[in-house]
PDB file of C-alpha atoms in Angstrom:
ATOM      1  CA  UNK A  21       3.846  -8.763  26.910  1.00 74.00           C
ATOM      2  CA  UNK A  22       4.711  -5.829  29.089  1.00 81.00           C
ATOM      3  CA  UNK A  23       4.012  -2.407  27.880  1.00 83.00           C
ATOM      4  CA  UNK A  24       7.597  -1.078  27.382  1.00 86.00           C
ATOM      5  CA  UNK A  25       8.106  -4.203  25.533  1.00 84.00           C
ATOM      6  CA  UNK A  26       4.886  -3.333  23.682  1.00 77.00           C
ATOM      7  CA  UNK A  27       6.085   0.119  23.073  1.00 82.00           C
ATOM      8  CA  UNK A  28       9.231  -1.072  21.618  1.00 82.00           C
ATOM      9  CA  UNK A  29       7.561  -3.081  19.403  1.00 79.00           C
ATOM     10  CA  UNK A  30       5.283  -0.922  17.716  1.00 76.00           C
ATOM     11  CA  UNK A  31       8.113   2.149  17.546  1.00 80.00           C
ATOM     12  CA  UNK A  32       9.818  -0.587  15.447  1.00 78.00           C
ATOM     13  CA  UNK A  33       7.025  -0.697  13.190  1.00 77.00           C
ATOM     14  CA  UNK A  34       7.886   1.338   9.906  1.00 78.00           C
ATOM     15  CA  UNK A  35       6.084   3.352   7.952  1.00 76.00           C
ATOM     16  CA  UNK A  36       7.900   3.828   4.910  1.00 82.00           C
ATOM     17  CA  UNK A  37      10.728   1.992   3.252  1.00 86.00           C
ATOM     18  CA  UNK A  38       9.301  -1.296   4.070  1.00 91.00           C
ATOM     19  CA  UNK A  39      10.446  -4.670   2.709  1.00 93.00           C
ATOM     20  CA  UNK A  40       7.039  -4.848   0.719  1.00 94.00           C
ATOM     21  CA  UNK A  41       7.436  -1.423  -0.311  1.00 95.00           C
ATOM     22  CA  UNK A  42      10.800  -2.157  -2.043  1.00 96.00           C
ATOM     23  CA  UNK A  43       9.874  -5.298  -3.356  1.00 96.00           C
ATOM     24  CA  UNK A  44       6.765  -3.678  -5.288  1.00 96.00           C
ATOM     25  CA  UNK A  45       9.135  -0.855  -6.215  1.00 96.00           C
ATOM     26  CA  UNK A  46      11.481  -3.330  -7.825  1.00 96.00           C
ATOM     27  CA  UNK A  47       9.126  -4.680  -9.676  1.00 96.00           C
ATOM     28  CA  UNK A  48       7.421  -1.635 -11.063  1.00 96.00           C
ATOM     29  CA  UNK A  49      11.320  -0.590 -11.962  1.00 96.00           C
ATOM     30  CA  UNK A  50      11.611  -3.666 -13.442  1.00 95.00           C
ATOM     31  CA  UNK A  51       8.705  -2.740 -16.214  1.00 94.00           C
ATOM     32  CA  UNK A  52      10.417   0.118 -17.211  1.00 93.00           C
ATOM     33  CA  UNK A  53       8.447   2.516 -15.404  1.00 93.00           C
ATOM     34  CA  UNK A  54       9.426   5.688 -13.169  1.00 93.00           C
ATOM     35  CA  UNK A  55       7.922   7.166 -10.207  1.00 95.00           C
ATOM     36  CA  UNK A  56       7.938   9.241  -7.432  1.00 96.00           C
ATOM     37  CA  UNK A  57       7.821   7.955  -3.657  1.00 96.00           C
ATOM     38  CA  UNK A  58       5.443   9.065  -1.163  1.00 94.00           C
ATOM     39  CA  UNK A  59       4.400  11.963  -2.909  1.00 94.00           C
ATOM     40  CA  UNK A  60       3.148  14.874  -0.362  1.00 93.00           C
ATOM     41  CA  UNK A  61      -0.036  16.615  -1.870  1.00 94.00           C
ATOM     42  CA  UNK A  62      -1.666  13.722  -2.863  1.00 96.00           C
ATOM     43  CA  UNK A  63      -4.316  12.000  -0.585  1.00 96.00           C
ATOM     44  CA  UNK A  64      -2.943   9.464   1.499  1.00 95.00           C
ATOM     45  CA  UNK A  65       0.822   9.953   0.150  1.00 95.00           C
ATOM     46  CA  UNK A  66       0.886   6.941  -2.159  1.00 96.00           C
ATOM     47  CA  UNK A  67       4.230   4.810  -1.952  1.00 96.00           C
ATOM     48  CA  UNK A  68       4.376   5.125  -5.935  1.00 97.00           C
ATOM     49  CA  UNK A  69       2.928   8.015  -8.207  1.00 97.00           C
ATOM     50  CA  UNK A  70       3.150   9.813 -11.587  1.00 95.00           C
ATOM     51  CA  UNK A  71       1.299  13.008 -11.395  1.00 94.00           C
ATOM     52  CA  UNK A  72       2.046  13.079 -15.166  1.00 93.00           C
ATOM     53  CA  UNK A  73       0.384  10.266 -15.848  1.00 93.00           C
ATOM     54  CA  UNK A  74      -2.306  10.283 -13.187  1.00 95.00           C
ATOM     55  CA  UNK A  75      -1.641   7.294 -11.444  1.00 97.00           C
ATOM     56  CA  UNK A  76      -0.881   6.123  -8.006  1.00 97.00           C
ATOM     57  CA  UNK A  77      -0.100   2.665  -6.539  1.00 97.00           C
ATOM     58  CA  UNK A  78      -0.971   2.203  -2.713  1.00 97.00           C
ATOM     59  CA  UNK A  79       1.281  -0.901  -0.809  1.00 96.00           C
ATOM     60  CA  UNK A  80      -0.812  -2.040   1.944  1.00 95.00           C
ATOM     61  CA  UNK A  81      -0.265  -4.128   4.648  1.00 93.00           C
ATOM     62  CA  UNK A  82      -2.989  -6.779   5.439  1.00 95.00           C
ATOM     63  CA  UNK A  83      -3.181  -6.342   8.887  1.00 93.00           C
ATOM     64  CA  UNK A  84      -2.884  -2.636   8.881  1.00 92.00           C
ATOM     65  CA  UNK A  85      -5.648  -2.104   6.501  1.00 94.00           C
ATOM     66  CA  UNK A  86      -7.901  -4.734   7.240  1.00 93.00           C
ATOM     67  CA  UNK A  87      -7.647  -7.049   3.892  1.00 94.00           C
ATOM     68  CA  UNK A  88     -10.157 -10.160   3.947  1.00 93.00           C
ATOM     69  CA  UNK A  89      -6.751 -12.441   3.761  1.00 93.00           C
ATOM     70  CA  UNK A  90      -5.754 -14.897   6.444  1.00 90.00           C
ATOM     71  CA  UNK A  91      -3.267 -12.390   7.994  1.00 86.00           C
ATOM     72  CA  UNK A  92      -5.369  -9.338   7.369  1.00 85.00           C
ATOM     73  CA  UNK A  93      -8.467 -10.996   9.124  1.00 87.00           C
ATOM     74  CA  UNK A  94      -6.802 -11.567  12.229  1.00 89.00           C
ATOM     75  CA  UNK A  95      -7.544  -9.225  15.185  1.00 88.00           C
ATOM     76  CA  UNK A  96      -5.005  -9.138  18.269  1.00 88.00           C
ATOM     77  CA  UNK A  97      -6.688 -10.873  21.393  1.00 89.00           C
ATOM     78  CA  UNK A  98      -5.434  -7.864  23.549  1.00 86.00           C
ATOM     79  CA  UNK A  99      -6.850  -4.846  23.500  1.00 88.00           C
ATOM     80  CA  UNK A 100      -9.569  -6.187  20.718  1.00 92.00           C
ATOM     81  CA  UNK A 101     -11.999  -3.368  20.988  1.00 94.00           C
ATOM     82  CA  UNK A 102      -8.574  -1.043  20.239  1.00 92.00           C
ATOM     83  CA  UNK A 103      -7.746  -2.602  17.034  1.00 92.00           C
ATOM     84  CA  UNK A 104     -11.184  -2.834  15.521  1.00 94.00           C
ATOM     85  CA  UNK A 105     -11.556   0.637  16.360  1.00 95.00           C
ATOM     86  CA  UNK A 106      -7.769   1.606  14.171  1.00 93.00           C
ATOM     87  CA  UNK A 107      -8.293  -0.721  11.576  1.00 95.00           C
ATOM     88  CA  UNK A 108     -11.842   0.423  10.912  1.00 95.00           C
ATOM     89  CA  UNK A 109     -10.433   4.132  10.949  1.00 96.00           C
ATOM     90  CA  UNK A 110      -7.852   2.564   8.326  1.00 95.00           C
ATOM     91  CA  UNK A 111      -9.850   1.276   6.170  1.00 96.00           C
ATOM     92  CA  UNK A 112     -12.230   4.414   6.308  1.00 97.00           C
ATOM     93  CA  UNK A 113      -9.244   6.439   5.503  1.00 97.00           C
ATOM     94  CA  UNK A 114      -8.020   4.617   2.731  1.00 97.00           C
ATOM     95  CA  UNK A 115     -12.290   4.577   0.853  1.00 97.00           C
ATOM     96  CA  UNK A 116     -11.808   8.266   1.454  1.00 97.00           C
ATOM     97  CA  UNK A 117      -8.635   8.606  -0.266  1.00 97.00           C
ATOM     98  CA  UNK A 118      -9.693   6.349  -3.151  1.00 97.00           C
ATOM     99  CA  UNK A 119     -12.800   8.820  -3.725  1.00 97.00           C
ATOM    100  CA  UNK A 120     -10.606  12.082  -3.785  1.00 97.00           C
ATOM    101  CA  UNK A 121      -8.364  10.167  -6.398  1.00 97.00           C
ATOM    102  CA  UNK A 122     -11.612   9.093  -8.539  1.00 96.00           C
ATOM    103  CA  UNK A 123     -12.835  12.719  -7.861  1.00 97.00           C
ATOM    104  CA  UNK A 124      -9.131  13.947  -9.325  1.00 96.00           C
ATOM    105  CA  UNK A 125      -9.667  11.496 -12.661  1.00 96.00           C
ATOM    106  CA  UNK A 126      -6.906   9.416 -11.415  1.00 97.00           C
ATOM    107  CA  UNK A 127      -6.266   5.826 -11.785  1.00 96.00           C
ATOM    108  CA  UNK A 128      -5.347   4.145  -7.752  1.00 97.00           C
ATOM    109  CA  UNK A 129      -4.195   0.594  -7.981  1.00 97.00           C
ATOM    110  CA  UNK A 130      -4.091  -1.097  -4.159  1.00 97.00           C
ATOM    111  CA  UNK A 131      -1.344  -3.990  -3.904  1.00 97.00           C
ATOM    112  CA  UNK A 132      -2.311  -6.491  -0.809  1.00 97.00           C
ATOM    113  CA  UNK A 133       1.198  -7.425   0.989  1.00 95.00           C
ATOM    114  CA  UNK A 134      -0.112 -11.258   0.785  1.00 96.00           C
ATOM    115  CA  UNK A 135       0.209 -10.600  -3.159  1.00 96.00           C
ATOM    116  CA  UNK A 136       3.592 -10.395  -3.161  1.00 95.00           C
ATOM    117  CA  UNK A 137       3.856 -13.945  -2.633  1.00 95.00           C
ATOM    118  CA  UNK A 138       2.647 -14.629  -6.221  1.00 95.00           C
ATOM    119  CA  UNK A 139       5.317 -12.106  -7.892  1.00 94.00           C
ATOM    120  CA  UNK A 140       4.592 -13.347 -11.271  1.00 96.00           C
ATOM    121  CA  UNK A 141       0.872 -12.752 -10.952  1.00 97.00           C
ATOM    122  CA  UNK A 142       1.312  -9.083  -9.372  1.00 97.00           C
ATOM    123  CA  UNK A 143       3.838  -8.278 -11.956  1.00 96.00           C
ATOM    124  CA  UNK A 144       1.216  -9.184 -14.873  1.00 96.00           C
ATOM    125  CA  UNK A 145      -1.329  -7.177 -12.826  1.00 96.00           C
ATOM    126  CA  UNK A 146       1.117  -4.281 -12.548  1.00 96.00           C
ATOM    127  CA  UNK A 147       1.484  -4.586 -15.936  1.00 94.00           C
ATOM    128  CA  UNK A 148      -2.167  -4.181 -17.006  1.00 94.00           C
ATOM    129  CA  UNK A 149      -2.384  -1.778 -14.832  1.00 95.00           C
ATOM    130  CA  UNK A 150       0.301   0.661 -15.929  1.00 93.00           C
ATOM    131  CA  UNK A 151      -0.508  -0.669 -19.383  1.00 90.00           C
ATOM    132  CA  UNK A 152      -3.613   1.747 -19.332  1.00 84.00           C
ATOM    133  CA  UNK A 153      -1.732   4.646 -19.948  1.00 72.00           C
ATOM    134  CA  UNK A 154      -1.242   4.600 -23.721  1.00 61.00           C
ATOM    135  CA  UNK A 155       2.309   5.598 -23.575  1.00 62.00           C
ATOM    136  CA  UNK A 156       3.186   2.335 -21.617  1.00 58.00           C
ATOM    137  CA  UNK A 157       1.531  -0.106 -23.926  1.00 54.00           C
ATOM    138  CA  UNK A 158       4.415  -2.159 -24.671  1.00 59.00           C
ATOM    139  CA  UNK A 159       4.489  -3.672 -21.116  1.00 57.00           C
ATOM    140  CA  UNK A 160       1.722  -6.187 -22.140  1.00 54.00           C
TER     141      UNK A 160
END
Protein backbone atom coordinates (compact mmCIF):
# COMPACT_ATOMS: atom_id res chain seq x y z
CA UNK A 1 0.00 0.00 0.00
CA UNK A 2 1.39 3.41 -0.93
CA UNK A 3 1.88 6.13 1.64
CA UNK A 4 -0.91 8.42 0.29
CA UNK A 5 -3.31 5.48 0.19
CA UNK A 6 -2.38 4.48 3.76
CA UNK A 7 -2.81 8.08 4.91
CA UNK A 8 -6.26 8.27 3.31
CA UNK A 9 -7.23 4.98 4.95
CA UNK A 10 -6.07 6.13 8.38
CA UNK A 11 -7.89 9.49 8.02
CA UNK A 12 -11.09 7.55 7.41
CA UNK A 13 -10.85 5.83 10.81
CA UNK A 14 -13.39 7.56 13.03
CA UNK A 15 -12.83 8.25 16.70
CA UNK A 16 -16.43 8.97 17.66
CA UNK A 17 -19.90 7.86 16.60
CA UNK A 18 -18.66 4.61 15.12
CA UNK A 19 -21.04 1.77 14.25
CA UNK A 20 -20.08 -0.23 17.39
CA UNK A 21 -20.67 2.84 19.59
CA UNK A 22 -24.07 3.46 18.04
CA UNK A 23 -25.02 -0.20 18.52
CA UNK A 24 -23.95 0.01 22.17
CA UNK A 25 -25.98 3.19 22.68
CA UNK A 26 -29.03 1.49 21.17
CA UNK A 27 -28.70 -1.42 23.62
CA UNK A 28 -28.29 0.83 26.67
CA UNK A 29 -31.10 3.10 25.56
CA UNK A 30 -33.29 0.01 25.08
CA UNK A 31 -32.73 -0.78 28.76
CA UNK A 32 -34.30 2.58 29.60
CA UNK A 33 -31.10 4.13 30.90
CA UNK A 34 -30.04 7.67 30.10
CA UNK A 35 -26.45 8.77 29.68
CA UNK A 36 -24.11 11.42 28.29
CA UNK A 37 -21.71 10.92 25.41
CA UNK A 38 -17.95 11.52 25.43
CA UNK A 39 -18.11 13.66 28.54
CA UNK A 40 -15.11 15.97 28.76
CA UNK A 41 -13.43 16.19 32.13
CA UNK A 42 -13.60 12.45 32.75
CA UNK A 43 -10.55 10.24 32.20
CA UNK A 44 -10.55 8.90 28.65
CA UNK A 45 -13.84 10.64 27.73
CA UNK A 46 -16.01 7.53 28.13
CA UNK A 47 -18.39 6.64 25.34
CA UNK A 48 -21.33 6.60 27.77
CA UNK A 49 -21.43 7.99 31.29
CA UNK A 50 -23.77 9.10 34.03
CA UNK A 51 -22.12 11.39 36.58
CA UNK A 52 -25.06 11.26 39.00
CA UNK A 53 -24.88 7.46 39.14
CA UNK A 54 -21.07 7.40 38.83
CA UNK A 55 -20.72 4.92 36.02
CA UNK A 56 -18.93 4.93 32.69
CA UNK A 57 -18.96 2.57 29.75
CA UNK A 58 -16.14 2.35 27.23
CA UNK A 59 -16.59 0.78 23.80
CA UNK A 60 -13.17 -0.53 22.81
CA UNK A 61 -12.24 -1.63 19.33
CA UNK A 62 -10.47 -4.97 19.60
CA UNK A 63 -7.57 -3.98 17.33
CA UNK A 64 -6.94 -0.50 18.71
CA UNK A 65 -7.09 -1.50 22.37
CA UNK A 66 -5.30 -4.85 22.09
CA UNK A 67 -8.05 -7.31 23.01
CA UNK A 68 -7.09 -10.98 23.29
CA UNK A 69 -9.61 -12.07 20.62
CA UNK A 70 -8.62 -13.12 17.11
CA UNK A 71 -8.93 -9.62 15.65
CA UNK A 72 -7.30 -7.89 18.60
CA UNK A 73 -4.29 -10.19 18.73
CA UNK A 74 -3.45 -9.45 15.08
CA UNK A 75 -0.48 -7.15 14.42
CA UNK A 76 -0.09 -5.70 10.89
CA UNK A 77 2.81 -7.10 8.89
CA UNK A 78 4.16 -3.69 7.96
CA UNK A 79 5.59 -1.40 10.65
CA UNK A 80 5.17 -4.09 13.30
CA UNK A 81 7.30 -2.20 15.81
CA UNK A 82 5.20 0.96 15.38
CA UNK A 83 1.93 -0.91 15.85
CA UNK A 84 3.16 -2.84 18.87
CA UNK A 85 4.27 0.42 20.49
CA UNK A 86 1.01 2.17 19.52
CA UNK A 87 -1.29 -0.57 20.82
CA UNK A 88 0.87 -1.10 23.93
CA UNK A 89 0.55 2.63 24.65
CA UNK A 90 -3.23 2.40 24.27
CA UNK A 91 -3.37 -0.54 26.70
CA UNK A 92 -1.28 1.36 29.26
CA UNK A 93 -3.47 4.46 28.88
CA UNK A 94 -6.64 2.40 29.31
CA UNK A 95 -5.24 0.83 32.51
CA UNK A 96 -4.35 4.29 33.83
CA UNK A 97 -7.88 5.53 33.14
CA UNK A 98 -9.46 2.55 34.91
CA UNK A 99 -7.28 3.23 37.96
CA UNK A 100 -8.42 6.88 37.94
CA UNK A 101 -12.08 5.83 37.89
CA UNK A 102 -11.43 3.37 40.70
CA UNK A 103 -9.86 6.18 42.76
CA UNK A 104 -12.89 8.39 42.04
CA UNK A 105 -15.29 5.67 43.19
CA UNK A 106 -16.88 5.14 39.78
CA UNK A 107 -17.96 1.85 38.25
CA UNK A 108 -16.60 1.18 34.76
CA UNK A 109 -17.61 -1.35 32.14
CA UNK A 110 -15.42 -2.04 29.11
CA UNK A 111 -17.29 -3.47 26.14
CA UNK A 112 -15.21 -5.02 23.37
CA UNK A 113 -16.24 -4.69 19.75
CA UNK A 114 -16.29 -8.49 19.33
CA UNK A 115 -18.92 -8.76 22.10
CA UNK A 116 -21.45 -7.03 19.84
CA UNK A 117 -21.76 -10.24 17.84
CA UNK A 118 -23.59 -11.86 20.78
CA UNK A 119 -26.08 -9.06 21.40
CA UNK A 120 -28.30 -11.02 23.82
CA UNK A 121 -25.38 -11.86 26.10
CA UNK A 122 -24.08 -8.30 25.92
CA UNK A 123 -27.50 -6.90 26.79
CA UNK A 124 -27.60 -9.17 29.85
CA UNK A 125 -24.11 -8.02 30.84
CA UNK A 126 -25.11 -4.36 30.43
CA UNK A 127 -28.28 -4.91 32.45
CA UNK A 128 -26.30 -6.56 35.26
CA UNK A 129 -23.78 -3.70 35.29
CA UNK A 130 -26.45 -1.01 35.28
CA UNK A 131 -28.66 -2.86 37.80
CA UNK A 132 -25.90 -2.48 40.39
CA UNK A 133 -27.27 1.04 40.60
CA UNK A 134 -30.05 0.60 43.14
CA UNK A 135 -32.41 2.91 41.28
CA UNK A 136 -32.18 0.70 38.18
CA UNK A 137 -32.78 -2.71 39.76
CA UNK A 138 -35.85 -3.28 37.59
CA UNK A 139 -33.47 -4.05 34.68
CA UNK A 140 -32.92 -7.61 35.93
